Amino acid sequence: MTRRGVSHLVPTAEMTLGPFFPREFAEGVNDLSRGVAGEAIEISGRVVELDGRPLDNLILEIWQADGAGRLENPDFSGWGRAATDAQGNYLFRTIRPGAIPGRAPHINFLILYSGLMRQLQTVMFFESSDDPVLQAVEQARRGRLVAQKINSTSYRFDIRLRGGEETPFFDD
Amino acid sequence: MAILIERRDPLTQAQGVEAGYAQSARRWPGQPLALRPHTPSELSGPEIRRCLPQVRGDLAGYGAKRALGQLIRLRVRVVDEDGAPLPGTVVEAWHCNAAGKYIHPNDTHDAPVDPNFYGAARLVAGDSGLAELRTIKPGAYPVPDTSGWWRPPHVHFSVWGRVWLSRLVTQMFFPGEPLNDSDVILNAIRDPEARGRCIARLVPSRTSELVYEYQLVVRGRRASPGMP
């Protein structure tokens, strides 16, 4: 295909992760905090479908800035992956991200699972703000993207794929 | 390098809820997805090699430890929308054994486990964006709780592009398989050409392996000056 005279390939069609993503691929990669300067935090939550049923072996991946709001830091990967257990629970250990210019501190979440024909993207914020991505969600639903603070180092970010109190997701 | 990500084309990408795949109606969001501005946070991404090491490059094995089934070699090339290769990107692959059984506790299908087949590999693409996997051809299997939906032989792939929004998780199919025509997942791609590109190409081989070539195109192209 040509677009403005430039060679252009169409992105490959995304397809569902399926129910049998190898367990080993999600082991040992949910801790981004090891040996890293910054404020260590834990993010946990439960992922459910319609009717609140928890989802097992669902894959979450995150991408975030370092504690100073930098997206490139040779000492901090910024990336992690976790799988939910049979009760739908996941856990990440990381550091609290700093603010990237023009953005409030946030963590990007990607969700992959059987029954999802393609990836879902959402974002976790630490507090309500005028962040342009948070503002892209209708006002009544923005609170669903703000994590619940459990204590000074723990946050809870539950995700509901579908149904009442559904988590807002983004298309790109 | 500034990377541009364009909206998904509904003809070449699945759209969410798919008739015939009951779980999609329980899991795909009921509310419309929000459109967001793309900022450096979405248009950057991890150096994924640092996070995920190579794990197994060969799932077929040799001699007495060889997995049952037709030996195949998958030559998978990862490129972006400009056709530029992504050397050093990570390619995860997983598939069932020749009898249609996954090594996974959640697979309840009554088919034999092959003690010499594990079914999960992670590769790092070489200089030309090429990753090669020697394995066996996966079998077909029925999907539980459906009226006769059989998955055709397929290989799952997970790859990373240049930025966070380039992430690609998909499945590769084999040419000439009758079950391809009725598979709910493959046929969720409405454009026949895009669907056809999800099917690997068999190329001549003089070795003991059938060789298939496949290209994975991750989202993103270089934004050139003068482009809006």
XYZ file of C-alpha atoms in Angstrom:
400
model
C 0.000 0.000 0.000
C 1.258 3.489 -0.740
C 0.438 6.511 1.265
C 1.736 9.890 0.167
C 4.180 8.025 -2.017
C 5.769 6.318 0.977
C 5.834 2.539 1.268
C 3.494 1.521 4.043
C 2.691 -1.872 5.523
C -0.567 -2.556 7.315
C -0.050 -3.604 10.963
C -0.639 -7.306 11.578
C -4.089 -8.098 12.975
C -4.071 -8.465 16.738
C -5.650 -11.599 18.161
C -6.586 -12.895 21.555
C -3.903 -14.108 23.959
C -5.987 -17.222 24.588
C -6.265 -19.078 27.885
C -2.905 -20.863 27.740
C -0.278 -18.122 28.002
C 2.750 -19.902 29.509
C 2.851 -19.310 33.267
C 6.646 -19.053 33.224
C 6.503 -15.956 30.989
C 4.868 -13.999 33.795
C 7.136 -15.219 36.582
C 9.755 -12.978 38.156
C 8.953 -9.872 36.112
C 6.452 -8.070 38.352
C 9.099 -6.353 40.509
C 10.594 -3.241 38.917
C 11.824 -1.808 42.189
C 14.886 -3.965 42.865
C 18.038 -1.915 43.237
C 16.375 1.235 41.958
C 16.462 4.670 43.528
C 13.009 5.986 44.356
C 9.976 5.560 46.523
C 9.128 1.827 46.514
C 5.400 1.093 46.188
C 3.121 -1.894 45.741
C 0.199 -1.908 43.353
C -2.330 -4.683 43.684
C -5.811 -5.269 42.414
C -8.392 -7.689 41.157
C -9.512 -8.091 37.572
C -13.109 -9.161 36.914
C -15.442 -9.590 33.955
C -19.193 -9.003 33.603
C -21.029 -9.967 36.826
C -17.798 -9.537 38.811
C -16.375 -12.971 38.112
C -12.581 -12.970 38.699
C -10.283 -13.835 35.808
C -7.416 -16.340 36.116
C -4.113 -16.105 34.192
C -4.967 -12.711 32.726
C -1.814 -10.793 31.746
C -1.122 -7.201 32.775
C 1.874 -5.270 31.500
C 2.933 -1.843 32.728
C 5.143 0.961 31.389
C 6.098 3.967 33.478
C 8.613 6.736 34.009
C 11.254 6.570 36.720
C 11.031 8.487 39.991
C 12.236 11.660 38.278
C 9.765 11.437 35.395
C 12.336 10.152 32.898
C 11.302 7.587 30.286
C 14.873 6.533 29.544
C 16.963 5.426 32.471
C 19.574 2.679 32.050
C 19.062 1.665 35.689
C 15.286 1.371 35.559
C 13.467 -0.733 32.956
C 10.059 0.894 33.490
C 8.381 -2.301 32.292
C 6.766 -5.181 34.143
C 4.344 -8.050 33.685
C 2.059 -9.872 36.095
C -0.508 -12.633 35.759
C -3.672 -12.843 37.853
C -4.174 -15.822 40.144
C -7.345 -17.922 40.335
C -8.980 -15.182 42.460
C -8.202 -12.549 39.815
C -5.516 -10.835 41.914
C -2.296 -9.312 40.597
C 0.639 -7.526 42.214
C 3.397 -5.191 41.009
C 6.284 -3.826 43.038
C 7.708 -0.679 41.541
C 8.691 2.882 42.345
C 6.368 5.825 42.322
C 6.761 7.490 38.914
C 7.634 11.168 38.700
C 5.741 13.590 36.477
C 6.667 13.679 32.793
C 6.395 17.281 31.498
C 2.732 17.976 30.729
C 1.523 14.807 32.460
C 0.523 13.873 35.982
C 2.315 10.842 37.501
C 0.773 7.701 36.018
C 1.382 4.087 35.053
C 0.286 2.706 31.664
C -1.502 -0.661 31.833
C -1.994 -3.144 28.995
C -4.354 -6.117 29.388
C -4.288 -9.349 27.410
C -6.655 -12.292 27.832
C -8.768 -14.947 26.191
C -12.016 -13.429 24.949
C -10.262 -10.105 24.321
C -9.851 -9.991 20.553
C -7.114 -7.408 20.999
C -5.199 -5.651 23.771
C -6.921 -3.250 26.148
C -5.136 -0.158 27.401
C -5.832 1.789 30.539
C -3.894 4.118 32.859
C -3.545 4.281 36.628
C -3.243 7.714 38.235
C -2.317 8.546 41.818
C -4.701 11.450 42.150
C -7.251 13.372 40.148
C -5.687 16.126 38.016
C -5.929 17.991 34.734
C -3.777 15.348 32.999
C -4.748 15.355 29.287
C -5.187 11.572 29.150
C -7.346 11.528 32.285
C -9.354 14.427 30.842
C -9.996 12.331 27.708
C -12.333 10.171 29.829
C -15.855 11.419 30.557
C -15.908 13.168 33.901
C -18.222 10.756 35.717
C -15.839 7.853 35.053
C -12.461 9.479 35.757
C -12.416 8.341 39.379
C -12.105 4.726 38.211
C -8.599 5.515 36.963
C -7.383 6.916 40.276
C -5.822 4.240 42.487
C -7.017 3.801 46.036
C -4.306 4.573 48.559
C -4.165 1.812 51.160
C -1.166 3.188 53.085
C 1.934 5.224 52.330
C 3.444 2.481 50.124
C 0.439 0.502 48.850
C -2.119 1.274 46.203
C -5.095 -0.690 44.973
C -6.157 -0.547 41.326
C -9.059 -2.879 40.534
C -10.033 -3.436 36.934
C -13.489 -4.347 35.695
C -13.473 -5.230 32.018
C -17.230 -4.958 31.518
C -20.392 -4.164 33.454
C -21.370 -1.609 36.082
C -18.443 0.511 37.343
C -16.505 -0.609 34.282
C -12.909 0.622 34.045
C -12.395 3.218 31.301
C -10.176 1.968 28.471
C -8.452 3.803 25.655
C -8.243 3.312 21.917
C -5.216 4.551 20.029
C 13.121 9.055 16.202
C 9.582 10.397 16.319
C 7.062 7.576 15.881
C 3.538 8.069 14.615
C 0.707 5.716 15.618
C -2.467 5.892 13.547
C -5.913 4.699 14.613
C -6.714 1.039 14.108
C -8.473 0.247 10.855
C -11.723 -1.634 11.656
C -11.327 -3.721 8.520
C -7.886 -5.039 9.393
C -8.300 -5.276 13.188
C -10.907 -7.119 15.260
C -13.479 -4.857 16.860
C -14.258 -6.424 20.226
C -17.382 -8.498 20.682
C -17.505 -11.416 18.270
C -20.579 -13.603 17.718
C -19.593 -17.227 18.272
C -17.038 -16.337 20.948
C -19.178 -16.044 24.071
C -16.349 -14.845 26.327
C -15.824 -11.742 24.196
C -19.267 -10.462 25.248
C -18.363 -10.905 28.925
C -14.954 -9.234 28.678
C -14.823 -6.561 25.989
C -15.829 -3.192 27.500
C -19.459 -2.206 27.093
C -18.597 1.504 27.092
C -16.904 3.101 24.079
C -13.100 3.287 24.321
C -11.843 6.817 24.965
C -9.599 8.513 22.441
C -6.556 10.062 24.077
C -3.758 12.321 22.941
C -0.434 10.570 22.351
C 2.289 11.980 24.581
C 5.884 10.839 25.184
C 4.567 8.326 27.731
C 2.733 6.291 25.062
C 5.264 7.016 22.331
C 8.210 5.585 24.225
C 8.732 2.063 25.448
C 10.948 -0.394 27.249
C 14.189 -1.820 25.959
C 12.542 -5.189 26.207
C 15.723 -7.282 25.806
C 16.802 -6.007 29.194
C 13.622 -7.308 30.773
C 13.090 -10.678 29.086
C 15.945 -13.068 28.277
C 15.879 -15.652 25.499
C 14.248 -18.923 26.620
C 14.577 -21.973 24.306
C 15.042 -21.476 20.592
C 14.063 -25.019 19.677
C 10.899 -26.794 20.743
C 11.346 -29.909 18.589
C 14.443 -31.470 20.187
C 16.622 -34.215 18.723
C 16.955 -38.000 18.706
C 15.197 -39.772 21.544
C 14.103 -36.395 22.932
C 12.396 -35.290 19.755
C 8.819 -34.101 20.041
C 6.197 -35.990 18.048
C 4.880 -34.373 14.925
C 5.934 -32.780 11.647
C 9.180 -30.878 12.064
C 8.845 -27.263 10.993
C 10.990 -24.152 11.003
C 9.288 -20.776 11.374
C 11.188 -17.812 9.939
C 9.511 -14.829 11.522
C 10.509 -11.309 10.570
C 9.471 -8.342 12.703
C 9.170 -5.000 10.918
C 7.381 -1.699 11.473
C 4.898 -0.028 9.112
C 7.778 1.428 7.103
C 9.056 -2.111 6.565
C 12.107 -1.324 8.712
C 13.299 -4.390 10.672
C 13.398 -4.426 14.476
C 16.663 -6.124 15.407
C 16.884 -7.026 19.067
C 13.174 -7.118 19.655
C 11.781 -9.970 21.699
C 9.490 -12.603 20.162
C 7.500 -14.907 22.426
C 5.895 -17.964 20.830
C 3.697 -20.687 22.276
C 1.556 -23.435 20.802
C 0.000 -26.823 21.551
C 1.539 -30.199 20.730
C 0.821 -32.297 17.634
C -2.240 -33.793 19.355
C -3.732 -30.379 20.200
C -2.763 -30.290 23.904
C -1.100 -27.352 25.676
C 1.298 -27.779 28.573
C -0.906 -25.682 30.804
C -2.908 -26.578 33.913
C -5.974 -24.859 32.458
C -6.076 -27.088 29.344
C -8.753 -29.722 30.014
C -8.795 -31.171 26.476
C -8.572 -34.974 26.536
C -5.495 -35.373 24.353
C -2.099 -36.847 25.227
C 0.762 -34.818 26.616
C 4.043 -35.257 24.719
C 6.845 -35.594 27.296
C 9.342 -34.205 24.773
C 7.366 -31.116 23.861
C 7.197 -28.037 26.035
C 5.527 -25.467 23.805
C 6.891 -22.068 24.865
C 9.890 -20.193 23.471
C 11.254 -16.672 23.684
C 13.593 -15.436 20.972
C 15.536 -12.259 20.320
C 15.343 -11.064 16.709
C 18.638 -10.791 14.832
C 19.995 -7.978 12.681
C 17.354 -8.208 9.982
C 14.518 -8.508 12.495
C 14.509 -12.267 11.922
C 13.715 -14.837 14.599
C 13.765 -18.555 13.763
C 11.941 -21.217 15.697
C 12.460 -24.926 15.090
C 9.436 -26.799 16.375
C 6.685 -29.226 15.385
C 3.421 -28.379 13.694
C 0.662 -27.908 16.290
C -2.549 -29.908 16.080
C -6.164 -28.732 16.009
C -8.401 -28.876 19.076
C -12.062 -28.284 19.963
C -12.996 -25.184 21.978
C -14.919 -26.224 25.125
C -18.574 -25.194 25.508
C -19.090 -24.303 21.866
C -21.100 -26.029 19.167
C -18.338 -27.541 17.110
C -15.761 -24.749 16.981
C -12.344 -26.282 16.367
C -9.224 -24.150 16.481
C -7.093 -24.730 13.383
C -3.371 -25.310 13.931
C -1.889 -21.986 15.023
C 1.100 -20.462 16.810
C 0.710 -17.598 19.297
C 3.151 -14.689 18.983
C 3.864 -11.765 21.282
C 6.286 -9.064 20.100
C 7.376 -5.537 20.974
C 7.749 -2.650 18.581
C 9.483 0.686 18.985
C 7.007 2.204 21.463
C 4.427 1.194 24.071
C 1.576 1.471 21.554
C 3.355 -0.895 19.120
C 2.782 -3.984 21.255
C 1.486 -6.866 19.137
C -0.031 -10.136 20.326
C -1.423 -12.343 17.595
C -1.688 -15.840 16.139
C -0.154 -17.332 13.000
C -2.029 -19.873 10.897
C -0.941 -22.533 8.383
C -1.853 -22.529 4.693
C -4.356 -25.026 3.294
C -6.055 -25.843 6.585
C -9.819 -26.370 6.128
C -10.487 -25.216 9.710
C -9.104 -21.754 8.839
C -12.352 -20.977 7.001
C -14.547 -21.393 10.087
C -12.244 -20.151 12.855
C -13.955 -17.367 14.809
C -10.669 -15.682 15.726
C -9.104 -15.611 12.260
C -12.379 -14.564 10.636
C -12.863 -11.684 13.082
C -10.497 -9.931 10.661
C -12.930 -8.689 8.027
C -10.507 -7.715 5.265
C -9.590 -10.895 3.296
C -6.117 -9.595 2.479
C -5.358 -8.767 6.097
C -6.667 -12.201 7.065
C -4.500 -13.814 4.408
C -1.436 -12.127 5.879
C -2.085 -14.035 9.120
C -1.363 -17.277 7.274
C 2.285 -18.322 6.966
C 3.873 -19.031 3.597
C 5.365 -22.460 2.920
C 8.711 -22.100 1.162
C 10.838 -24.788 -0.527
C 13.063 -26.732 1.836
C 15.842 -29.277 1.269
C 16.147 -30.152 4.943
C 14.088 -32.482 7.139
C 11.940 -29.535 8.231
C 9.070 -27.850 6.454
C 9.937 -24.151 6.345
C 7.378 -21.388 6.780
C 7.966 -17.669 6.427
C 5.928 -15.121 8.288
C 6.045 -11.370 8.763
C 4.851 -9.529 11.845
C 4.185 -5.827 11.241
C 4.114 -3.825 14.477
C 2.326 -0.477 14.683
C 4.297 2.704 14.154
C 6.094 4.533 11.405
C 8.596 7.309 11.359
C 6.977 10.711 11.336
C 8.563 12.616 8.477
C 8.768 16.406 8.304
C 5.806 18.039 6.611
C 3.443 15.283 7.664
C 0.512 16.461 9.712
